[in-house]
Amino acid sequence: MESPPAAPAPSARSADAPPSVAVRSTRPGAAIVVRRLSIVAFIVAADLWSKAGIFSWMNTLGDQSALQLDVHGHQRFEIFGDWFAFMLSLNPGAAFGQLESFPYLLIGGRIVASVFLAYWIVSSRVGRPAFNAALVLVMGGALGNLYDNLFLDLPHDGRPFGPVRDFIDVYFGVWDWHFPTFNVADSCITVGAALLLLSSFDKRANEPAPASRET
């Protein structure tokens, strides 16, 4: 009487299944993508709300005693002494006034960057919390400033696009030095850029990781 045939040994393909499943698990699911985009929307809303609120409030103060004049004649509402204050500013360029003379390059670059950031946000694998947080921060900040450029009814002074509203002013009187006035969107872009730089040194970011590592 013949004995039943032995069960076939697991093939190399089936043996490789768990690693492939692990790799697939690092792809963002719908819930993660929605969460990332929701944070982007929150950043944009916070930026626009803060700019609208501070500009409206300070415009009602006028030349009242609540505003202080620095040595350069800037009207500022001091928060922490004279080094941190609110000061209204309309910036037609990028940070430090860069690209002010090249508005189409500036706005076109912001639009292209936002498109690429959106693609990375919906496709970047999980297990890279610093990198993915950086993408969300930079995109939220870029969209906040881009809204001012494209949709806000502000004086253009002959330029094709509107300026960006800035209001956070840092001044060091001992050196008579102003940091360029900025806003919430600029802060998010700066922090996001720093996280991108730091994540580039994280070797673990290049390794597959389970979805539970995503933040």
Coordinates of N, CA and C in Angstrom, one line a residue:
M1 N 0.9 -1.2 0.0 CA 0.0 0.0 0.0 C 0.9 1.2 0.0
E2 N 0.6 2.1 -0.9 CA 1.4 3.3 -1.1 C 1.1 4.3 0.0
S3 N 2.1 5.0 0.5 CA 1.9 6.0 1.5 C 1.4 7.3 0.8
P4 N 0.6 8.1 1.4 CA 0.2 9.4 0.7 C 1.4 10.3 0.4
P5 N 1.3 11.0 -0.7 CA 2.4 11.9 -1.1 C 2.7 12.9 0.0
A6 N 4.0 13.2 0.2 CA 4.4 14.2 1.2 C 3.9 15.6 0.7
A7 N 3.6 16.4 1.7 CA 3.2 17.8 1.3 C 4.3 18.6 0.7
P8 N 4.1 19.3 -0.3 CA 5.2 20.1 -0.9 C 5.8 21.1 0.0
A9 N 7.1 21.2 -0.1 CA 7.8 22.2 0.7 C 7.4 23.6 0.3
P10 N 7.4 24.5 1.3 CA 7.0 25.9 0.9 C 7.9 26.5 -0.1
S11 N 7.3 27.1 -1.1 CA 8.1 27.7 -2.2 C 8.8 28.9 -1.7
A12 N 9.8 29.3 -2.5 CA 10.6 30.5 -2.1 C 9.7 31.7 -2.2
R13 N 8.7 31.6 -3.1 CA 7.8 32.8 -3.3 C 6.9 33.0 -2.0
S14 N 6.4 31.8 -1.5 CA 5.5 32.0 -0.3 C 6.4 32.4 0.9
A15 N 7.7 31.9 1.0 CA 8.5 32.3 2.1 C 8.8 33.8 2.1
D16 N 8.7 34.4 0.9 CA 9.0 35.8 0.8 C 7.8 36.7 1.1
A17 N 6.6 36.0 1.3 CA 5.4 36.8 1.5 C 5.4 37.7 2.7
P18 N 5.9 37.3 3.9 CA 5.8 38.2 5.0 C 6.6 39.5 4.8
P19 N 7.9 39.4 4.2 CA 8.6 40.7 3.9 C 7.8 41.6 3.0
S20 N 7.2 41.0 1.9 CA 6.4 41.8 1.0 C 5.2 42.5 1.6
V21 N 4.6 41.7 2.6 CA 3.5 42.3 3.3 C 4.0 43.4 4.2
A22 N 5.2 43.3 4.8 CA 5.7 44.3 5.6 C 6.0 45.6 4.8
V23 N 6.5 45.4 3.5 CA 6.8 46.6 2.7 C 5.5 47.2 2.3
R24 N 4.4 46.4 2.0 CA 3.1 47.0 1.6 C 2.5 47.8 2.8
S25 N 2.8 47.3 4.0 CA 2.2 47.9 5.2 C 2.7 49.3 5.4
T26 N 3.8 49.7 4.8 CA 4.4 51.0 5.0 C 3.7 52.1 4.1
R27 N 2.9 51.7 3.2 CA 2.2 52.6 2.3 C 1.0 53.3 3.1
P28 N 0.8 54.6 2.9 CA -0.2 55.2 3.7 C -1.6 54.8 3.3
G29 N -2.4 54.5 4.2 CA -3.8 54.2 3.9 C -4.6 55.4 3.9
A30 N -5.9 55.3 3.5 CA -6.8 56.4 3.4 C -6.9 57.2 4.7
A31 N -6.9 56.6 5.8 CA -7.1 57.3 7.1 C -5.9 58.2 7.3
I32 N -4.7 57.6 7.0 CA -3.4 58.4 7.3 C -3.4 59.6 6.3
V33 N -3.7 59.4 5.1 CA -3.7 60.5 4.1 C -4.7 61.6 4.5
V34 N -5.9 61.2 5.0 CA -6.9 62.2 5.4 C -6.4 62.9 6.6
R35 N -5.7 62.2 7.5 CA -5.2 62.9 8.7 C -4.1 63.9 8.3
R36 N -3.2 63.5 7.4 CA -2.2 64.5 7.0 C -2.8 65.7 6.3
L37 N -3.8 65.5 5.4 CA -4.4 66.7 4.7 C -5.2 67.5 5.7
S38 N -5.8 66.9 6.7 CA -6.5 67.6 7.7 C -5.6 68.6 8.5
I39 N -4.4 68.1 8.8 CA -3.4 68.9 9.5 C -3.0 70.1 8.6
V40 N -2.8 69.8 7.3 CA -2.5 70.9 6.4 C -3.6 72.0 6.4
A41 N -4.9 71.5 6.3 CA -6.0 72.4 6.3 C -6.0 73.2 7.6
F42 N -5.7 72.6 8.8 CA -5.7 73.3 10.1 C -4.6 74.4 10.1
I43 N -3.4 74.1 9.5 CA -2.3 75.1 9.5 C -2.8 76.3 8.6
V44 N -3.4 76.0 7.5 CA -3.8 77.1 6.6 C -4.8 78.0 7.3
A45 N -5.8 77.3 8.0 CA -6.8 78.0 8.7 C -6.2 78.9 9.8
A46 N -5.3 78.3 10.6 CA -4.7 79.0 11.7 C -3.9 80.2 11.2
D47 N -3.2 80.0 10.1 CA -2.4 81.1 9.5 C -3.3 82.3 9.0
L48 N -4.4 81.9 8.3 CA -5.3 83.0 7.7 C -6.0 83.7 8.9
W49 N -6.5 82.9 9.9 CA -7.2 83.5 11.0 C -6.3 84.4 11.8
S50 N -5.1 84.0 12.0 CA -4.2 84.9 12.8 C -3.9 86.2 12.1
K51 N -3.6 86.1 10.8 CA -3.3 87.3 10.0 C -4.5 88.2 9.9
A52 N -5.7 87.7 9.7 CA -6.9 88.5 9.6 C -7.2 89.1 11.0
G53 N -7.0 88.4 12.0 CA -7.3 88.9 13.4 C -6.4 90.0 13.8
I54 N -5.1 89.8 13.6 CA -4.1 90.7 14.1 C -4.2 92.0 13.2
F55 N -4.3 91.9 11.9 CA -4.4 93.1 11.1 C -5.7 93.9 11.4
S56 N -6.8 93.2 11.6 CA -8.0 93.9 11.9 C -7.9 94.6 13.3
W57 N -7.3 93.9 14.3 CA -7.2 94.5 15.6 C -6.3 95.7 15.6
M58 N -5.1 95.5 15.0 CA -4.1 96.6 15.1 C -4.5 97.8 14.2
N59 N -5.3 97.6 13.2 CA -5.8 98.8 12.4 C -6.8 99.6 13.2
T60 N -7.4 99.0 14.2 CA -8.4 99.8 15.0 C -7.6 100.6 16.1
L61 N -6.4 100.2 16.4 CA -5.6 100.9 17.4 C -5.1 102.3 16.9
G62 N -4.8 102.3 15.6 CA -4.4 103.6 15.0 C -3.1 104.1 15.6
D63 N -3.1 105.3 16.0 CA -1.9 106.0 16.6 C -2.1 106.1 18.1
Q64 N -2.9 105.2 18.7 CA -3.1 105.3 20.1 C -1.8 104.9 20.9
S65 N -1.8 105.2 22.2 CA -0.7 105.0 23.0 C -0.3 103.5 23.1
A66 N -1.2 102.6 22.8 CA -0.9 101.2 22.9 C 0.3 100.8 21.9
L67 N 0.5 101.5 20.9 CA 1.5 101.2 19.9 C 2.8 102.0 20.2
Q68 N 3.9 101.3 20.1 CA 5.2 102.0 20.4 C 5.9 102.2 19.1
L69 N 6.7 103.3 19.0 CA 7.5 103.5 17.8 C 9.0 103.1 18.2
D70 N 9.6 102.3 17.3 CA 11.0 102.0 17.5 C 11.8 103.1 16.8
V71 N 13.1 103.0 16.9 CA 14.0 104.0 16.4 C 13.9 104.2 14.9
H72 N 13.3 103.2 14.2 CA 13.1 103.3 12.8 C 11.7 103.8 12.4
G73 N 10.9 104.1 13.4 CA 9.6 104.7 13.1 C 8.5 103.6 12.9
H74 N 8.8 102.3 13.2 CA 7.8 101.2 13.1 C 6.8 101.3 14.2
Q75 N 5.6 101.2 13.9 CA 4.5 101.1 14.9 C 4.4 99.6 15.3
R76 N 4.6 99.4 16.6 CA 4.7 98.0 17.1 C 3.8 97.9 18.4
F77 N 3.2 96.8 18.6 CA 2.5 96.4 19.8 C 3.3 95.4 20.5
E78 N 4.0 95.9 21.6 CA 4.9 95.1 22.3 C 4.3 94.0 23.1
I79 N 4.8 92.7 23.0 CA 4.3 91.6 23.7 C 5.2 91.2 24.9
F80 N 6.5 91.0 24.5 CA 7.5 90.7 25.6 C 8.6 91.8 25.4
G81 N 8.4 92.8 26.2 CA 9.4 93.9 26.1 C 9.4 94.5 24.6
D82 N 10.6 95.0 24.2 CA 10.7 95.5 22.9 C 11.2 94.5 21.9
W83 N 11.6 93.3 22.4 CA 12.2 92.3 21.5 C 11.2 91.5 20.7
F84 N 10.0 91.3 21.2 CA 8.9 90.5 20.5 C 7.7 91.4 20.5
A85 N 7.2 91.6 19.3 CA 6.0 92.5 19.1 C 5.2 92.1 17.9
F86 N 4.1 92.7 17.8 CA 3.3 92.6 16.5 C 3.5 93.9 15.7
M87 N 3.7 93.8 14.5 CA 3.9 94.9 13.6 C 3.4 94.6 12.2
L88 N 2.5 95.4 11.6 CA 1.9 95.1 10.4 C 2.9 95.3 9.2
S89 N 3.0 94.3 8.3 CA 3.9 94.4 7.2 C 3.3 93.7 6.0
L90 N 3.4 94.2 4.8 CA 3.0 93.6 3.6 C 4.2 93.3 2.8
N91 N 4.5 92.0 2.6 CA 5.7 91.5 1.9 C 5.4 91.0 0.5
P92 N 5.8 91.7 -0.5 CA 5.6 91.2 -1.9 C 6.6 90.1 -2.3
G93 N 7.6 89.8 -1.5 CA 8.5 88.8 -1.9 C 8.5 87.6 -1.0
A94 N 9.6 86.9 -1.1 CA 9.7 85.7 -0.2 C 10.4 86.1 1.1
A95 N 10.9 85.2 1.9 CA 11.6 85.6 3.1 C 12.8 86.5 2.8
F96 N 13.0 87.5 3.7 CA 14.0 88.5 3.6 C 13.8 89.3 2.3
G97 N 12.6 89.4 1.8 CA 12.3 90.2 0.6 C 12.8 89.6 -0.7
Q98 N 13.3 88.4 -0.7 CA 13.9 87.8 -1.9 C 12.8 87.6 -3.0
L99 N 13.3 87.7 -4.2 CA 12.5 87.4 -5.4 C 11.3 88.4 -5.6
E100 N 11.5 89.6 -4.9 CA 10.4 90.6 -5.1 C 10.3 91.1 -6.5
S101 N 11.4 91.1 -7.2 CA 11.5 91.6 -8.6 C 11.1 90.5 -9.6
F102 N 10.8 89.3 -9.1 CA 10.5 88.2 -10.0 C 9.2 87.5 -9.5
P103 N 8.1 88.3 -9.6 CA 6.8 87.8 -9.0 C 6.3 86.5 -9.7
Y104 N 6.5 86.3 -11.0 CA 6.0 85.1 -11.6 C 6.8 83.9 -11.2
L105 N 8.1 84.1 -11.1 CA 9.0 83.0 -10.6 C 8.6 82.6 -9.2
L106 N 8.4 83.6 -8.3 CA 8.0 83.4 -6.9 C 6.7 82.6 -6.8
I107 N 5.7 83.1 -7.4 CA 4.4 82.5 -7.3 C 4.3 81.2 -8.0
G108 N 4.9 81.1 -9.2 CA 5.0 79.9 -9.9 C 5.7 78.8 -9.1
G109 N 6.8 79.2 -8.5 CA 7.5 78.2 -7.6 C 6.7 77.8 -6.5
R110 N 5.9 78.6 -5.9 CA 5.1 78.2 -4.8 C 4.0 77.3 -5.2
I111 N 3.4 77.5 -6.4 CA 2.4 76.6 -6.9 C 3.0 75.2 -7.2
V112 N 4.1 75.2 -7.9 CA 4.7 73.9 -8.3 C 5.1 73.2 -7.0
A113 N 5.7 73.9 -6.0 CA 6.1 73.2 -4.8 C 4.9 72.7 -4.1
S114 N 3.8 73.4 -4.1 CA 2.6 72.9 -3.4 C 2.0 71.6 -4.1
V115 N 2.1 71.5 -5.4 CA 1.7 70.3 -6.1 C 2.5 69.1 -5.8
F116 N 3.9 69.3 -5.8 CA 4.8 68.2 -5.4 C 4.6 67.8 -4.0
L117 N 4.4 68.8 -3.1 CA 4.2 68.4 -1.7 C 2.9 67.6 -1.5
A118 N 1.9 68.0 -2.2 CA 0.6 67.3 -2.1 C 0.8 65.8 -2.6
Y119 N 1.6 65.6 -3.7 CA 1.9 64.3 -4.1 C 2.6 63.5 -3.1
W120 N 3.7 64.1 -2.5 CA 4.5 63.4 -1.5 C 3.6 63.1 -0.3
I121 N 2.8 64.0 0.1 CA 2.0 63.8 1.3 C 1.1 62.6 1.2
V122 N 0.5 62.4 0.0 CA -0.5 61.3 -0.2 C 0.2 60.0 -0.5
S123 N 1.5 60.0 -0.8 CA 2.3 58.8 -1.2 C 3.4 58.4 -0.3
S124 N 3.9 59.3 0.5 CA 5.0 59.0 1.4 C 4.7 57.9 2.4
R125 N 5.6 56.9 2.4 CA 5.3 55.8 3.3 C 5.3 56.2 4.8
V126 N 4.7 55.3 5.6 CA 4.7 55.6 7.0 C 6.0 55.1 7.6
G127 N 6.2 55.4 8.9 CA 7.5 55.0 9.5 C 8.5 56.1 9.4
R128 N 8.1 57.3 8.8 CA 9.0 58.4 8.7 C 8.4 59.7 9.3
P129 N 8.1 59.7 10.6 CA 7.3 60.7 11.3 C 7.9 62.1 11.0
A130 N 9.2 62.3 11.2 CA 9.8 63.6 11.0 C 9.7 64.1 9.6
F131 N 9.9 63.2 8.6 CA 9.8 63.6 7.2 C 8.4 63.9 6.8
N132 N 7.5 63.1 7.2 CA 6.1 63.4 6.9 C 5.5 64.6 7.6
A133 N 5.9 64.8 8.8 CA 5.5 66.1 9.5 C 6.1 67.3 8.8
A134 N 7.3 67.2 8.3 CA 7.9 68.3 7.6 C 7.1 68.6 6.3
L135 N 6.7 67.6 5.6 CA 5.9 67.8 4.4 C 4.6 68.5 4.7
V136 N 4.0 68.1 5.7 CA 2.7 68.7 6.1 C 2.9 70.2 6.5
L137 N 3.9 70.5 7.3 CA 4.2 71.8 7.8 C 4.5 72.8 6.6
V138 N 5.4 72.3 5.7 CA 5.8 73.1 4.6 C 4.6 73.4 3.7
M139 N 3.8 72.4 3.4 CA 2.7 72.6 2.5 C 1.7 73.5 3.1
G140 N 1.4 73.3 4.4 CA 0.4 74.2 5.1 C 0.9 75.7 5.0
G141 N 2.2 75.9 5.3 CA 2.7 77.3 5.2 C 2.7 77.8 3.8
A142 N 3.1 77.0 2.8 CA 3.1 77.5 1.5 C 1.7 77.9 1.0
L143 N 0.7 77.1 1.3 CA -0.7 77.4 0.9 C -1.2 78.6 1.6
G144 N -0.8 78.8 2.9 CA -1.3 80.0 3.6 C -0.8 81.3 2.9
N145 N 0.5 81.3 2.6 CA 1.0 82.5 1.9 C 0.5 82.6 0.5
L146 N 0.3 81.5 -0.2 CA -0.2 81.5 -1.6 C -1.6 82.1 -1.6
Y147 N -2.4 81.9 -0.6 CA -3.7 82.4 -0.5 C -3.6 84.0 -0.6
D148 N -2.7 84.5 0.2 CA -2.6 86.0 0.2 C -2.2 86.5 -1.2
N149 N -1.3 85.8 -1.9 CA -0.8 86.2 -3.2 C -1.9 86.2 -4.2
L150 N -2.8 85.2 -4.2 CA -3.7 85.0 -5.3 C -5.1 85.5 -5.0
F151 N -5.6 85.4 -3.8 CA -7.0 85.7 -3.5 C -7.3 86.8 -2.6
L152 N -6.4 87.4 -1.9 CA -6.7 88.5 -1.0 C -6.6 89.8 -1.7
D153 N -7.6 90.7 -1.4 CA -7.7 92.0 -2.0 C -6.8 93.0 -1.3
L154 N -5.5 93.0 -1.6 CA -4.6 93.9 -1.0 C -3.9 94.8 -2.0
P155 N -3.4 95.9 -1.6 CA -2.8 96.8 -2.6 C -1.6 96.1 -3.3
H156 N -1.6 96.1 -4.6 CA -0.6 95.4 -5.4 C 0.6 96.3 -5.8
D157 N 0.4 97.6 -5.8 CA 1.4 98.6 -6.2 C 1.9 98.2 -7.6
G158 N 1.0 97.9 -8.5 CA 1.4 97.6 -9.9 C 1.9 96.2 -10.1
R159 N 2.0 95.4 -9.0 CA 2.5 94.0 -9.2 C 1.4 93.1 -9.6
P160 N 1.7 92.0 -10.3 CA 0.6 91.1 -10.7 C 0.0 90.3 -9.6
F161 N 0.7 90.2 -8.4 CA 0.1 89.4 -7.3 C 0.1 90.2 -6.0
G162 N -0.7 89.8 -5.1 CA -0.8 90.5 -3.9 C 0.4 90.1 -2.9
P163 N 0.6 91.0 -1.9 CA 1.7 90.7 -0.9 C 1.2 89.7 0.1
V164 N 2.1 89.3 0.9 CA 1.8 88.4 2.1 C 1.7 89.2 3.3
R165 N 0.7 88.9 4.2 CA 0.6 89.7 5.4 C 1.5 89.1 6.5
D166 N 2.4 89.9 7.1 CA 3.3 89.5 8.1 C 3.0 90.4 9.4
F167 N 3.2 89.8 10.5 CA 2.9 90.6 11.7 C 3.8 90.3 13.0
I168 N 4.5 89.2 12.9 CA 5.4 88.9 14.1 C 6.7 89.5 13.9
D169 N 7.1 90.4 14.8 CA 8.3 91.1 14.7 C 9.3 90.9 15.9
V170 N 10.5 90.5 15.6 CA 11.5 90.3 16.6 C 12.6 91.3 16.4
Y171 N 12.9 92.0 17.5 CA 13.8 93.1 17.4 C 14.8 93.1 18.6
F172 N 16.1 93.2 18.3 CA 17.1 93.2 19.4 C 17.7 94.6 19.4
G173 N 17.2 95.4 20.4 CA 17.6 96.8 20.4 C 19.1 97.0 20.7
V174 N 19.7 96.0 21.5 CA 21.1 96.2 21.8 C 22.0 96.2 20.6
W175 N 21.5 95.5 19.5 CA 22.3 95.5 18.2 C 21.5 96.3 17.2
D176 N 20.4 96.9 17.5 CA 19.5 97.6 16.6 C 19.3 96.7 15.3
W177 N 18.8 95.5 15.6 CA 18.6 94.5 14.5 C 17.2 93.9 14.5
H178 N 16.6 94.0 13.4 CA 15.2 93.4 13.2 C 15.4 92.1 12.5
F179 N 14.7 91.0 13.0 CA 14.5 89.8 12.2 C 13.4 90.1 11.2
P180 N 13.4 89.7 10.0 CA 12.3 90.0 9.0 C 11.0 89.6 9.6
T181 N 10.0 90.5 9.5 CA 8.7 90.2 10.1 C 8.1 89.0 9.4
F182 N 7.4 88.1 10.1 CA 7.0 86.9 9.6 C 5.6 86.6 10.1
N183 N 5.0 85.4 9.8 CA 3.7 85.0 10.2 C 3.7 83.5 10.5
V184 N 2.5 83.0 10.8 CA 2.4 81.6 11.2 C 2.9 80.6 10.1
A185 N 2.5 81.0 8.8 CA 2.9 80.2 7.7 C 4.4 80.1 7.6
D186 N 5.1 81.2 7.7 CA 6.5 81.3 7.7 C 7.2 80.4 8.8
S187 N 6.6 80.4 9.9 CA 7.1 79.6 11.0 C 7.0 78.1 10.7
C188 N 5.8 77.7 10.1 CA 5.7 76.3 9.8 C 6.6 75.9 8.7
I189 N 6.9 76.8 7.7 CA 7.8 76.4 6.7 C 9.2 76.3 7.2
T190 N 9.6 77.2 8.2 CA 10.9 77.1 8.8 C 11.1 75.8 9.6
V191 N 10.2 75.5 10.4 CA 10.2 74.3 11.2 C 10.2 73.1 10.3
G192 N 9.4 73.1 9.3 CA 9.3 72.0 8.3 C 10.7 71.8 7.6
A193 N 11.3 72.9 7.2 CA 12.6 72.8 6.5 C 13.6 72.2 7.4
A194 N 13.6 72.6 8.7 CA 14.6 72.0 9.7 C 14.3 70.5 9.9
L195 N 13.1 70.1 9.9 CA 12.7 68.7 10.1 C 13.2 67.9 8.8
L196 N 13.0 68.5 7.7 CA 13.5 67.8 6.4 C 15.0 67.6 6.5
L197 N 15.7 68.6 7.0 CA 17.2 68.4 7.1 C 17.5 67.4 8.1
L198 N 16.9 67.4 9.2 CA 17.2 66.4 10.3 C 16.8 65.0 9.8
S199 N 15.7 64.8 9.1 CA 15.3 63.5 8.7 C 16.2 62.9 7.6
S200 N 16.9 63.8 6.9 CA 17.9 63.3 5.9 C 19.1 62.6 6.6
F201 N 19.3 62.8 7.9 CA 20.4 62.2 8.6 C 19.9 60.9 9.4
D202 N 18.6 60.6 9.3 CA 18.0 59.5 10.0 C 18.1 58.3 9.1
K203 N 19.0 57.3 9.4 CA 19.1 56.2 8.6 C 17.9 55.3 8.7
R204 N 17.2 55.3 9.8 CA 16.0 54.5 10.0 C 14.9 54.9 9.1
A205 N 14.9 56.2 8.6 CA 13.8 56.6 7.7 C 13.8 55.9 6.4
N206 N 15.0 55.3 6.0 CA 15.1 54.6 4.7 C 14.8 53.1 4.9
E207 N 14.4 52.7 6.1 CA 14.1 51.3 6.3 C 12.6 51.1 6.4
P208 N 12.1 49.9 5.8 CA 10.6 49.7 6.0 C 10.3 49.5 7.4
A209 N 9.1 50.0 7.8 CA 8.6 50.0 9.2 C 7.1 49.8 9.2
P210 N 6.6 49.1 10.2 CA 5.2 48.9 10.3 C 4.4 50.2 10.5
A211 N 3.1 50.1 10.1 CA 2.3 51.3 10.1 C 2.2 51.9 11.5
S212 N 2.4 51.1 12.6 CA 2.3 51.7 13.9 C 3.3 52.7 14.3
R213 N 4.3 52.9 13.4 CA 5.3 53.9 13.7 C 4.9 55.2 13.2
E214 N 3.9 55.3 12.4 CA 3.4 56.6 11.9 C 2.8 57.4 12.9
T215 N 3.0 58.7 12.9 CA 2.4 59.6 13.9 C 1.5 60.6 13.2

